[in-house]
Structures are given as C-alpha cells and as structure tokens.
Amino acid sequence: MTTPIVSVIVPAFNAAAFIGEALASLRAQTLVDIEVIVIDDASTDGTSALVEAAAAADPRIRLLRRAVNSGPSAARNQGLAAAEGRWIALLDADDSYGPDRLAHLVELGERHDAQLCSDNLALDIDGEPGDPQPMIPPAILSTPRELGLHEFVQRNVADPQWPRLNLGFLKPIFRRDFLVANAIRYDERVRFAEDYALYIDCFRAGARWWMSPAATYRYRVRADSLTQVQTVADLGILHSRLDALIRVAADDSDLVRSIERQRTVVYRCLHYRAFTDAVKDRRPGVAARELLGDPRRTAAIAQELARQAPIIVRKALRGGYRR
C-alpha cells in the first residue's frame, strides 16, 4: 500500500447529528489519496454505527474507539499515532470541508515548503441567518501569505473591529515528519484551546505557516461546544501555559507584550468564571472571596461582567441561562 498524501483526524464524541455531513465532505474531496481516522471518544449515541456504515462504503475511512472519554487532545493524539500520511489534517466532527480544501492546501504547502498551511474559516453561527462568513476579513488576508508567531499571538485577543477573529481557531494541515521530528503532540490535560497550545509548540520548533484566504473549512459555532464553554480548570491551564511562554520569550519584548495582553484576557475570564460558578452553585462565601479577596480580581471580574452584560441580556430574552 502507498502512503496517503493526507491523513485526516476526526475526534468525535456524541456526534451522531453531524458526523455524516463531516464524512461526506471528506469523501467528496478532489484530492482522493487520503485516509480518514475517526476516533470515537466513548460516545453514548449512534456515532460509531454511522462511522462503521461510512467505512463499509469507503475503505479510506477507519474507526478507532476509546473505552473512556478522555477529551479532544487525547483523541487527536491517538489519531496522530495511527496516521501514515505525508500531511496531517484536522476536522472536528461537527464541521466540514469544501471539496477542494485538501488539494488547495497541499499544493500551497508544497510550493512554499511550509510545515503548516491553513485556509480561512467559514463561520456557521447557530441562530444567525445567512450564509457562513469568513472569519479573517480581506483587510487582513486577501492573498496567500506567511503567518508569524507575533501576529498569531496578537490575533488571539478579541478586537472590537473584528470580534469573531481568532487565529487560534484555524485548522492547518501539518507535515507529519515535522511533528514526529519535534515530538509535538497535544497536551492531554487541555480540553480548551488545545489547538492554540500545539500551534505555539510548532512555532517554537521553527515551523513556517502559510495562510490562504479561501474559506473552505466550515466551522460550526455552537453554544454548547467546548470552545464556547470553558471551565475554570481549562482557563487555569491556559493561563499557566501563557506564563511559561512569557518566560521562554523573555528576550523578545514585543512578543512578551502580546502574550501579556492575551494573558490579561484569560485572567479576566478565569476569575469571572470562578465567580459565576460559585454564584450558580449557591456558594456565597466562595463567590465573595473571589469577588472581594483581591483588588486585581475584583477589577477583572467587573470588566468581564461589563463585557458579558449584552450577552446575558440576549440569552435571558431567549429563555434564560442553562448551566
């Protein structure tokens, strides 16, 4: 058997409502020399049965099952260990590809000798009418170009001009030999911003990353996804990773400033989440300590509350909050 050009890794947990569309988009790729590795992360719905049916119709698809739910990082690492392609691609089970995506990215990556290569995201936001819209506006990405570490970090903090823009959400393809040579894998403690952490590791290992403005990755934004629902533990791990990155980048003042800006946002979200969790769980003592125990935390919680106020009002008008 020949080595496939691309191995596509699809972690899936209770994805029966979406996995069929995701796999159909892979079977429709104009680049046919691919393998598709679906890792069922101990689903309790019909995800595995749907993947088995797709595999019976297309031998490029195979299913790996996990006995215990371990999160997307562990599932992706299992996929990385099983992959044989020259390039590695990622697809979340509730997303899909445009038909030319893999052919376009492989050609772009090979032409520029890149280790990572990504397209734009077509954001499909639950509850918003109209067609999916590109995440990166033409003012920032109008033609293919290289992405550097400084810009990547800077554009991971919300910008009022482009509130949906966050380069950490991109789904690049990777050269497998680069990941192997640098022992780059997902941090399995991380269930939120796990891609961001991996991409930083790639940059630190010397990766060149090229971007294309073509919005051929359809990214579904769901209110109940892990990306939208971050836990205190998730945010704490991300804050620690940013601390470590600042220490590594200590001799680059511009980069340190960019990381510190992002760390400030994460700190604000972390303590706001800790405070609201305590309120929802009816733990007034914990909530009071979180809010009043430190002036810096008080200011951070107040800032995030002001930012969240319009969102809270909209959700209340739609029928209230659910934990």
CSV table of N, CA, C and O in Angstrom, one decimal, residues 44-161:
chain,number,residue,atom,x,y,z
A,44,THR,N,-22.0,7.9,23.5
A,44,THR,CA,-23.1,7.1,24.0
A,44,THR,C,-24.3,7.2,23.1
A,44,THR,O,-25.4,6.7,23.4
A,45,ASP,N,-24.1,7.7,21.9
A,45,ASP,CA,-25.1,7.8,20.9
A,45,ASP,C,-24.8,6.9,19.7
A,45,ASP,O,-24.0,5.9,19.9
A,46,GLY,N,-25.2,7.2,18.6
A,46,GLY,CA,-25.0,6.3,17.4
A,46,GLY,C,-23.8,6.7,16.6
A,46,GLY,O,-23.7,6.3,15.4
A,47,THR,N,-22.9,7.4,17.1
A,47,THR,CA,-21.7,7.9,16.3
A,47,THR,C,-21.0,6.7,15.7
A,47,THR,O,-20.7,6.8,14.5
A,48,SER,N,-20.6,5.7,16.5
A,48,SER,CA,-19.8,4.6,15.9
A,48,SER,C,-20.5,3.9,14.8
A,48,SER,O,-19.9,3.5,13.8
A,49,ALA,N,-21.8,3.7,15.0
A,49,ALA,CA,-22.6,2.9,14.0
A,49,ALA,C,-22.6,3.7,12.6
A,49,ALA,O,-22.4,3.1,11.5
A,50,LEU,N,-22.7,5.0,12.7
A,50,LEU,CA,-22.7,5.8,11.5
A,50,LEU,C,-21.3,5.8,10.8
A,50,LEU,O,-21.2,5.7,9.6
A,51,VAL,N,-20.2,5.8,11.6
A,51,VAL,CA,-18.9,5.8,11.1
A,51,VAL,C,-18.6,4.4,10.4
A,51,VAL,O,-18.0,4.3,9.4
A,52,GLU,N,-19.1,3.3,11.1
A,52,GLU,CA,-18.9,2.0,10.6
A,52,GLU,C,-19.6,1.9,9.2
A,52,GLU,O,-19.1,1.2,8.3
A,53,ALA,N,-20.8,2.4,9.1
A,53,ALA,CA,-21.5,2.4,7.8
A,53,ALA,C,-20.8,3.1,6.7
A,53,ALA,O,-20.7,2.7,5.6
A,54,ALA,N,-20.2,4.3,7.1
A,54,ALA,CA,-19.4,5.0,6.1
A,54,ALA,C,-18.2,4.3,5.7
A,54,ALA,O,-17.8,4.3,4.5
A,55,ALA,N,-17.5,3.6,6.7
A,55,ALA,CA,-16.3,2.8,6.4
A,55,ALA,C,-16.6,1.7,5.5
A,55,ALA,O,-15.7,1.3,4.7
A,56,ALA,N,-17.8,1.1,5.7
A,56,ALA,CA,-18.1,-0.1,4.8
A,56,ALA,C,-18.3,0.4,3.3
A,56,ALA,O,-18.0,-0.4,2.4
A,57,ALA,N,-18.6,1.6,3.1
A,57,ALA,CA,-18.8,2.2,1.8
A,57,ALA,C,-17.5,2.8,1.2
A,57,ALA,O,-17.4,3.0,0.0
A,58,ASP,N,-16.5,3.1,2.1
A,58,ASP,CA,-15.3,3.7,1.7
A,58,ASP,C,-14.1,3.2,2.5
A,58,ASP,O,-14.0,3.6,3.7
A,59,PRO,N,-13.3,2.4,1.9
A,59,PRO,CA,-12.2,1.8,2.7
A,59,PRO,C,-11.2,2.8,3.2
A,59,PRO,O,-10.3,2.5,4.0
A,60,ARG,N,-11.2,4.1,2.8
A,60,ARG,CA,-10.3,5.1,3.3
A,60,ARG,C,-10.6,5.5,4.7
A,60,ARG,O,-9.8,6.1,5.4
A,61,ILE,N,-11.8,5.2,5.1
A,61,ILE,CA,-12.3,5.6,6.5
A,61,ILE,C,-12.1,4.4,7.4
A,61,ILE,O,-12.4,3.3,7.2
A,62,ARG,N,-11.5,4.7,8.6
A,62,ARG,CA,-11.4,3.7,9.7
A,62,ARG,C,-11.8,4.3,11.0
A,62,ARG,O,-11.6,5.5,11.2
A,63,LEU,N,-12.3,3.4,11.9
A,63,LEU,CA,-12.8,3.9,13.2
A,63,LEU,C,-11.9,3.3,14.3
A,63,LEU,O,-11.6,2.1,14.3
A,64,LEU,N,-11.5,4.2,15.2
A,64,LEU,CA,-10.8,3.8,16.4
A,64,LEU,C,-11.7,4.2,17.6
A,64,LEU,O,-12.3,5.3,17.6
A,65,ARG,N,-11.9,3.3,18.5
A,65,ARG,CA,-12.8,3.6,19.7
A,65,ARG,C,-11.9,3.7,21.0
A,65,ARG,O,-11.0,3.0,21.2
A,66,ARG,N,-12.3,4.7,21.8
A,66,ARG,CA,-11.7,4.8,23.1
A,66,ARG,C,-12.7,4.3,24.1
A,66,ARG,O,-13.9,4.6,24.1
A,67,ALA,N,-12.2,3.6,25.1
A,67,ALA,CA,-13.1,3.0,26.1
A,67,ALA,C,-13.7,4.0,27.1
A,67,ALA,O,-14.7,3.9,27.7
A,68,VAL,N,-12.9,5.1,27.3
A,68,VAL,CA,-13.2,6.1,28.3
A,68,VAL,C,-13.1,7.4,27.7
A,68,VAL,O,-12.1,7.7,26.9
A,69,ASN,N,-14.0,8.3,27.9
A,69,ASN,CA,-14.0,9.7,27.3
A,69,ASN,C,-12.8,10.4,27.9
A,69,ASN,O,-12.7,10.6,29.1
A,70,SER,N,-11.9,10.9,27.0
A,70,SER,CA,-10.6,11.5,27.5
A,70,SER,C,-10.4,12.9,27.0
A,70,SER,O,-9.4,13.5,27.3
A,71,GLY,N,-11.3,13.4,26.1
A,71,GLY,CA,-11.2,14.7,25.6
A,71,GLY,C,-10.5,14.8,24.2
A,71,GLY,O,-9.9,13.8,23.8
A,72,PRO,N,-10.7,15.9,23.5
A,72,PRO,CA,-10.2,16.0,22.2
A,72,PRO,C,-8.7,15.9,22.0
A,72,PRO,O,-8.2,15.4,21.0
A,73,SER,N,-7.9,16.3,23.0
A,73,SER,CA,-6.4,16.2,22.9
A,73,SER,C,-6.0,14.8,22.9
A,73,SER,O,-5.2,14.4,22.0
A,74,ALA,N,-6.5,13.9,23.8
A,74,ALA,CA,-6.1,12.5,23.8
A,74,ALA,C,-6.6,11.8,22.5
A,74,ALA,O,-5.9,11.0,22.0
A,75,ALA,N,-7.8,12.2,22.1
A,75,ALA,CA,-8.3,11.6,20.8
A,75,ALA,C,-7.5,11.9,19.6
A,75,ALA,O,-7.1,11.1,18.8
A,76,ARG,N,-7.1,13.2,19.5
A,76,ARG,CA,-6.2,13.6,18.4
A,76,ARG,C,-4.8,12.9,18.5
A,76,ARG,O,-4.3,12.6,17.5
A,77,ASN,N,-4.3,12.8,19.7
A,77,ASN,CA,-3.0,12.1,19.8
A,77,ASN,C,-3.1,10.6,19.4
A,77,ASN,O,-2.2,10.1,18.7
A,78,GLN,N,-4.2,10.0,19.6
A,78,GLN,CA,-4.4,8.6,19.2
A,78,GLN,C,-4.4,8.6,17.6
A,78,GLN,O,-3.8,7.7,17.0
A,79,GLY,N,-5.1,9.6,17.1
A,79,GLY,CA,-5.1,9.7,15.6
A,79,GLY,C,-3.7,10.0,15.0
A,79,GLY,O,-3.4,9.4,14.0
A,80,LEU,N,-3.0,10.9,15.7
A,80,LEU,CA,-1.6,11.2,15.2
A,80,LEU,C,-0.8,9.9,15.2
A,80,LEU,O,0.0,9.7,14.3
A,81,ALA,N,-0.9,9.1,16.3
A,81,ALA,CA,-0.1,7.9,16.3
A,81,ALA,C,-0.4,6.9,15.2
A,81,ALA,O,0.4,6.1,14.8
A,82,ALA,N,-1.7,6.9,14.8
A,82,ALA,CA,-2.1,6.0,13.8
A,82,ALA,C,-1.9,6.5,12.4
A,82,ALA,O,-2.0,5.7,11.4
A,83,ALA,N,-1.7,7.8,12.2
A,83,ALA,CA,-1.7,8.4,10.9
A,83,ALA,C,-0.4,8.0,10.1
A,83,ALA,O,0.6,7.9,10.7
A,84,GLU,N,-0.6,7.9,8.8
A,84,GLU,CA,0.5,7.5,7.9
A,84,GLU,C,0.8,8.5,6.8
A,84,GLU,O,1.7,8.4,6.0
A,85,GLY,N,-0.1,9.5,6.7
A,85,GLY,CA,0.0,10.4,5.5
A,85,GLY,C,1.2,11.4,5.6
A,85,GLY,O,1.8,11.6,6.7
A,86,ARG,N,1.5,11.9,4.5
A,86,ARG,CA,2.6,12.9,4.4
A,86,ARG,C,2.2,14.2,5.2
A,86,ARG,O,3.0,14.9,5.8
A,87,TRP,N,0.9,14.5,5.1
A,87,TRP,CA,0.3,15.7,5.8
A,87,TRP,C,-0.7,15.2,6.7
A,87,TRP,O,-1.4,14.1,6.5
A,88,ILE,N,-0.9,15.9,7.8
A,88,ILE,CA,-2.0,15.6,8.8
A,88,ILE,C,-3.0,16.8,8.7
A,88,ILE,O,-2.6,17.9,8.8
A,89,ALA,N,-4.2,16.4,8.6
A,89,ALA,CA,-5.3,17.4,8.7
A,89,ALA,C,-6.2,17.1,9.8
A,89,ALA,O,-6.4,16.0,10.2
A,90,LEU,N,-6.9,18.2,10.3
A,90,LEU,CA,-7.8,18.0,11.4
A,90,LEU,C,-9.2,18.4,10.9
A,90,LEU,O,-9.4,19.4,10.2
A,91,LEU,N,-10.2,17.7,11.4
A,91,LEU,CA,-11.6,18.0,11.2
A,91,LEU,C,-12.4,17.7,12.4
A,91,LEU,O,-12.4,16.6,12.9
A,92,ASP,N,-13.1,18.7,13.0
A,92,ASP,CA,-14.0,18.5,14.1
A,92,ASP,C,-15.2,17.8,13.6
A,92,ASP,O,-15.7,18.1,12.5
A,93,ALA,N,-15.8,16.9,14.4
A,93,ALA,CA,-16.9,16.1,13.9
A,93,ALA,C,-18.2,16.9,13.5
A,93,ALA,O,-19.0,16.4,12.8
A,94,ASP,N,-18.3,18.1,14.0
A,94,ASP,CA,-19.5,18.9,13.7
A,94,ASP,C,-19.1,20.0,12.6
A,94,ASP,O,-20.0,20.8,12.3
A,95,ASP,N,-18.0,19.9,11.9
A,95,ASP,CA,-17.6,20.8,10.9
A,95,ASP,C,-17.5,20.0,9.6
A,95,ASP,O,-17.8,18.8,9.5
A,96,SER,N,-17.1,20.7,8.5
A,96,SER,CA,-17.0,20.1,7.2
A,96,SER,C,-16.0,20.9,6.3
A,96,SER,O,-15.7,22.0,6.6
A,97,TYR,N,-15.6,20.2,5.2
A,97,TYR,CA,-14.6,20.8,4.3
A,97,TYR,C,-15.4,21.1,3.0
A,97,TYR,O,-16.3,20.4,2.5
A,98,GLY,N,-14.9,22.2,2.3
A,98,GLY,CA,-15.2,22.4,0.9
A,98,GLY,C,-14.5,21.4,0.1
A,98,GLY,O,-13.4,20.9,0.5
A,99,PRO,N,-15.0,21.0,-1.1
A,99,PRO,CA,-14.4,19.9,-1.9
A,99,PRO,C,-13.0,20.1,-2.3
A,99,PRO,O,-12.3,19.1,-2.5
A,100,ASP,N,-12.5,21.3,-2.5
A,100,ASP,CA,-11.1,21.5,-3.0
A,100,ASP,C,-10.1,21.8,-1.8
A,100,ASP,O,-9.0,22.1,-2.1
A,101,ARG,N,-10.6,21.7,-0.6
A,101,ARG,CA,-9.8,22.2,0.5
A,101,ARG,C,-8.4,21.5,0.6
A,101,ARG,O,-7.4,22.1,0.6
A,102,LEU,N,-8.4,20.2,0.7
A,102,LEU,CA,-7.1,19.5,0.9
A,102,LEU,C,-6.2,19.6,-0.3
A,102,LEU,O,-5.0,19.8,-0.2
A,103,ALA,N,-6.7,19.6,-1.6
A,103,ALA,CA,-5.9,19.8,-2.7
A,103,ALA,C,-5.2,21.1,-2.7
A,103,ALA,O,-4.0,21.3,-3.0
A,104,HIS,N,-6.0,22.2,-2.4
A,104,HIS,CA,-5.5,23.5,-2.4
A,104,HIS,C,-4.4,23.7,-1.3
A,104,HIS,O,-3.4,24.3,-1.6
A,105,LEU,N,-4.6,23.2,-0.1
A,105,LEU,CA,-3.7,23.4,1.0
A,105,LEU,C,-2.4,22.6,0.8
A,105,LEU,O,-1.3,23.1,1.0
A,106,VAL,N,-2.5,21.4,0.3
A,106,VAL,CA,-1.3,20.6,0.0
A,106,VAL,C,-0.5,21.3,-1.1
A,106,VAL,O,0.8,21.4,-0.9
A,107,GLU,N,-1.1,21.8,-2.1
A,107,GLU,CA,-0.4,22.5,-3.2
A,107,GLU,C,0.3,23.7,-2.6
A,107,GLU,O,1.5,24.0,-2.9
A,108,LEU,N,-0.4,24.5,-1.8
A,108,LEU,CA,0.2,25.7,-1.2
A,108,LEU,C,1.4,25.4,-0.3
A,108,LEU,O,2.4,26.0,-0.3
A,109,GLY,N,1.2,24.4,0.5
A,109,GLY,CA,2.2,24.0,1.5
A,109,GLY,C,3.5,23.5,0.8
A,109,GLY,O,4.6,23.8,1.1
A,110,GLU,N,3.3,22.7,-0.3
A,110,GLU,CA,4.4,22.1,-1.0
A,110,GLU,C,5.1,23.2,-1.8
A,110,GLU,O,6.4,23.3,-1.8
A,111,ARG,N,4.4,24.2,-2.3
A,111,ARG,CA,5.0,25.3,-3.1
A,111,ARG,C,5.9,26.1,-2.2
A,111,ARG,O,6.9,26.6,-2.7
A,112,HIS,N,5.5,26.4,-1.0
A,112,HIS,CA,6.2,27.3,-0.1
A,112,HIS,C,7.1,26.6,0.9
A,112,HIS,O,7.6,27.2,1.8
A,113,ASP,N,7.2,25.2,0.8
A,113,ASP,CA,8.0,24.5,1.8
A,113,ASP,C,7.6,24.8,3.2
A,113,ASP,O,8.4,25.0,4.1
A,114,ALA,N,6.3,24.8,3.4
A,114,ALA,CA,5.7,25.2,4.8
A,114,ALA,C,5.5,23.9,5.6
A,114,ALA,O,5.4,22.8,5.0
A,115,GLN,N,5.6,24.0,6.9
A,115,GLN,CA,5.3,22.9,7.8
A,115,GLN,C,3.8,22.9,8.2
A,115,GLN,O,3.3,21.9,8.6
A,116,LEU,N,3.2,24.1,8.2
A,116,LEU,CA,1.8,24.3,8.5
A,116,LEU,C,1.2,25.1,7.4
A,116,LEU,O,1.8,26.0,6.8
A,117,CYS,N,-0.1,24.8,7.0
A,117,CYS,CA,-0.7,25.5,6.0
A,117,CYS,C,-2.2,25.5,6.3
A,117,CYS,O,-2.8,24.5,6.5
A,118,SER,N,-2.9,26.7,6.3
A,118,SER,CA,-4.3,26.8,6.6
A,118,SER,C,-5.0,27.7,5.6
A,118,SER,O,-4.5,28.5,4.9
A,119,ASP,N,-6.3,27.4,5.6
A,119,ASP,CA,-7.3,28.3,4.9
A,119,ASP,C,-8.0,29.2,5.9
A,119,ASP,O,-7.7,29.2,7.1
A,120,ASN,N,-8.9,30.0,5.4
A,120,ASN,CA,-9.8,30.8,6.2
A,120,ASN,C,-10.9,29.9,6.8
A,120,ASN,O,-11.2,28.8,6.3
A,121,LEU,N,-11.6,30.3,7.8
A,121,LEU,CA,-12.8,29.6,8.3
A,121,LEU,C,-14.1,30.3,7.8
A,121,LEU,O,-14.2,31.5,7.8
A,122,ALA,N,-15.0,29.5,7.4
A,122,ALA,CA,-16.4,29.9,7.1
A,122,ALA,C,-17.2,29.7,8.3
A,122,ALA,O,-17.6,28.6,8.7
A,123,LEU,N,-17.5,30.8,9.1
A,123,LEU,CA,-18.2,30.7,10.4
A,123,LEU,C,-19.7,30.5,10.2
A,123,LEU,O,-20.4,31.3,9.6
A,124,ASP,N,-20.2,29.3,10.6
A,124,ASP,CA,-21.6,29.0,10.6
A,124,ASP,C,-22.1,29.1,12.0
A,124,ASP,O,-22.0,28.1,12.8
A,125,ILE,N,-22.7,30.2,12.4
A,125,ILE,CA,-23.0,30.5,13.7
A,125,ILE,C,-24.5,30.2,14.0
A,125,ILE,O,-25.4,30.7,13.4
A,126,ASP,N,-24.7,29.3,15.0
A,126,ASP,CA,-26.0,28.9,15.4
A,126,ASP,C,-26.9,30.1,15.7
A,126,ASP,O,-26.5,31.0,16.4
A,127,GLY,N,-28.1,30.1,15.1
A,127,GLY,CA,-29.0,31.2,15.4
A,127,GLY,C,-28.9,32.4,14.6
A,127,GLY,O,-29.7,33.4,14.7
A,128,GLU,N,-27.8,32.5,13.7
A,128,GLU,CA,-27.6,33.7,12.9
A,128,GLU,C,-28.0,33.3,11.4
A,128,GLU,O,-27.5,32.3,10.9
A,129,PRO,N,-28.9,34.1,10.8
A,129,PRO,CA,-29.3,33.8,9.4
A,129,PRO,C,-28.2,34.1,8.4
A,129,PRO,O,-27.2,34.8,8.7
A,130,GLY,N,-28.4,33.6,7.2
A,130,GLY,CA,-27.5,33.8,6.1
A,130,GLY,C,-26.4,32.8,6.0
A,130,GLY,O,-26.3,31.9,6.8
A,131,ASP,N,-25.6,33.0,4.9
A,131,ASP,CA,-24.5,32.0,4.6
A,131,ASP,C,-23.4,32.2,5.6
A,131,ASP,O,-23.2,33.3,6.2
A,132,PRO,N,-22.5,31.2,5.8
A,132,PRO,CA,-21.3,31.3,6.7
A,132,PRO,C,-20.4,32.4,6.1
A,132,PRO,O,-20.3,32.6,4.9
A,133,GLN,N,-19.8,33.2,7.0
A,133,GLN,CA,-19.0,34.3,6.7
A,133,GLN,C,-17.5,34.0,7.0
A,133,GLN,O,-17.2,33.4,8.0
A,134,PRO,N,-16.5,34.5,6.2
A,134,PRO,CA,-15.1,34.3,6.5
A,134,PRO,C,-14.7,34.9,7.9
A,134,PRO,O,-15.1,36.0,8.2
A,135,MET,N,-14.0,34.2,8.6
A,135,MET,CA,-13.5,34.7,9.9
A,135,MET,C,-12.5,35.8,9.7
A,135,MET,O,-12.5,36.8,10.4
A,136,ILE,N,-11.5,35.6,8.8
A,136,ILE,CA,-10.5,36.6,8.6
A,136,ILE,C,-10.9,37.5,7.5
A,136,ILE,O,-11.1,37.1,6.4
A,137,PRO,N,-11.0,38.8,7.7
A,137,PRO,CA,-11.5,39.7,6.7
A,137,PRO,C,-10.5,40.0,5.6
A,137,PRO,O,-9.3,39.8,5.9
A,138,PRO,N,-10.9,40.4,4.4
A,138,PRO,CA,-9.9,40.6,3.4
A,138,PRO,C,-8.9,41.7,3.7
A,138,PRO,O,-7.8,41.7,3.2
A,139,ALA,N,-9.2,42.6,4.6
A,139,ALA,CA,-8.3,43.7,5.0
A,139,ALA,C,-7.0,43.0,5.7
A,139,ALA,O,-6.0,43.7,5.7
A,140,ILE,N,-7.2,41.9,6.2
A,140,ILE,CA,-6.1,41.2,6.9
A,140,ILE,C,-5.5,40.1,6.0
A,140,ILE,O,-4.3,39.8,6.0
A,141,LEU,N,-6.3,39.4,5.3
A,141,LEU,CA,-5.9,38.3,4.4
A,141,LEU,C,-6.6,38.3,3.1
A,141,LEU,O,-7.7,37.8,3.0
A,142,SER,N,-5.9,38.9,2.1
A,142,SER,CA,-6.5,39.0,0.8
A,142,SER,C,-5.8,38.1,-0.2
A,142,SER,O,-6.4,37.7,-1.3
A,143,THR,N,-4.6,37.7,0.0
A,143,THR,CA,-3.8,36.8,-0.8
A,143,THR,C,-3.0,35.8,0.1
A,143,THR,O,-2.8,36.1,1.2
A,144,PRO,N,-2.6,34.7,-0.4
A,144,PRO,CA,-1.8,33.8,0.4
A,144,PRO,C,-0.6,34.4,0.9
A,144,PRO,O,0.1,35.2,0.2
A,145,ARG,N,-0.2,34.2,2.2
A,145,ARG,CA,1.0,34.8,2.8
A,145,ARG,C,1.4,34.0,4.0
A,145,ARG,O,0.6,33.2,4.5
A,146,GLU,N,2.6,34.3,4.5
A,146,GLU,CA,3.1,33.6,5.7
A,146,GLU,C,2.5,34.3,7.0
A,146,GLU,O,2.3,35.5,7.0
A,147,LEU,N,2.3,33.4,8.0
A,147,LEU,CA,1.9,33.9,9.3
A,147,LEU,C,3.0,33.7,10.3
A,147,LEU,O,3.6,32.6,10.3
A,148,GLY,N,3.3,34.7,11.0
A,148,GLY,CA,4.4,34.6,12.0
A,148,GLY,C,3.9,34.5,13.4
A,148,GLY,O,2.7,34.7,13.7
A,149,LEU,N,4.8,34.1,14.4
A,149,LEU,CA,4.4,33.9,15.7
A,149,LEU,C,3.8,35.2,16.4
A,149,LEU,O,2.8,35.2,17.1
A,150,HIS,N,4.4,36.4,16.1
A,150,HIS,CA,3.9,37.6,16.7
A,150,HIS,C,2.5,37.9,16.3
A,150,HIS,O,1.6,38.1,17.2
A,151,GLU,N,2.2,37.8,15.0
A,151,GLU,CA,0.8,38.0,14.6
A,151,GLU,C,-0.1,37.0,15.1
A,151,GLU,O,-1.3,37.3,15.5
A,152,PHE,N,0.3,35.8,15.1
A,152,PHE,CA,-0.6,34.7,15.6
A,152,PHE,C,-1.0,35.0,17.1
A,152,PHE,O,-2.2,34.9,17.4
A,153,VAL,N,-0.1,35.4,17.9
A,153,VAL,CA,-0.4,35.7,19.3
A,153,VAL,C,-1.3,36.9,19.4
A,153,VAL,O,-2.3,36.9,20.1
A,154,GLN,N,-0.9,37.9,18.7
A,154,GLN,CA,-1.7,39.2,18.7
A,154,GLN,C,-3.1,39.0,18.3
A,154,GLN,O,-4.0,39.6,18.9
A,155,ARG,N,-3.4,38.2,17.3
A,155,ARG,CA,-4.7,38.0,16.8
A,155,ARG,C,-5.4,36.8,17.5
A,155,ARG,O,-6.4,36.3,16.9
A,156,ASN,N,-5.0,36.5,18.7
A,156,ASN,CA,-5.8,35.6,19.6
A,156,ASN,C,-6.5,36.4,20.7
A,156,ASN,O,-7.0,35.7,21.6
A,157,VAL,N,-6.5,37.7,20.6
A,157,VAL,CA,-7.2,38.5,21.6
A,157,VAL,C,-8.3,39.3,20.8
A,157,VAL,O,-8.1,39.8,19.7
A,158,ALA,N,-9.5,39.3,21.4
A,158,ALA,CA,-10.6,39.9,20.7
A,158,ALA,C,-10.3,41.3,20.3
A,158,ALA,O,-9.8,42.1,21.1
A,159,ASP,N,-10.7,41.7,19.1
A,159,ASP,CA,-10.5,43.0,18.5
A,159,ASP,C,-11.9,43.6,18.3
A,159,ASP,O,-12.7,43.0,17.5
A,160,PRO,N,-12.3,44.7,18.8
A,160,PRO,CA,-13.6,45.3,18.6
A,160,PRO,C,-13.9,45.5,17.2
A,160,PRO,O,-15.1,45.4,16.8
A,161,GLN,N,-12.9,45.7,16.3
A,161,GLN,CA,-13.2,45.9,14.9
A,161,GLN,C,-13.6,44.6,14.2
A,161,GLN,O,-14.4,44.6,13.3
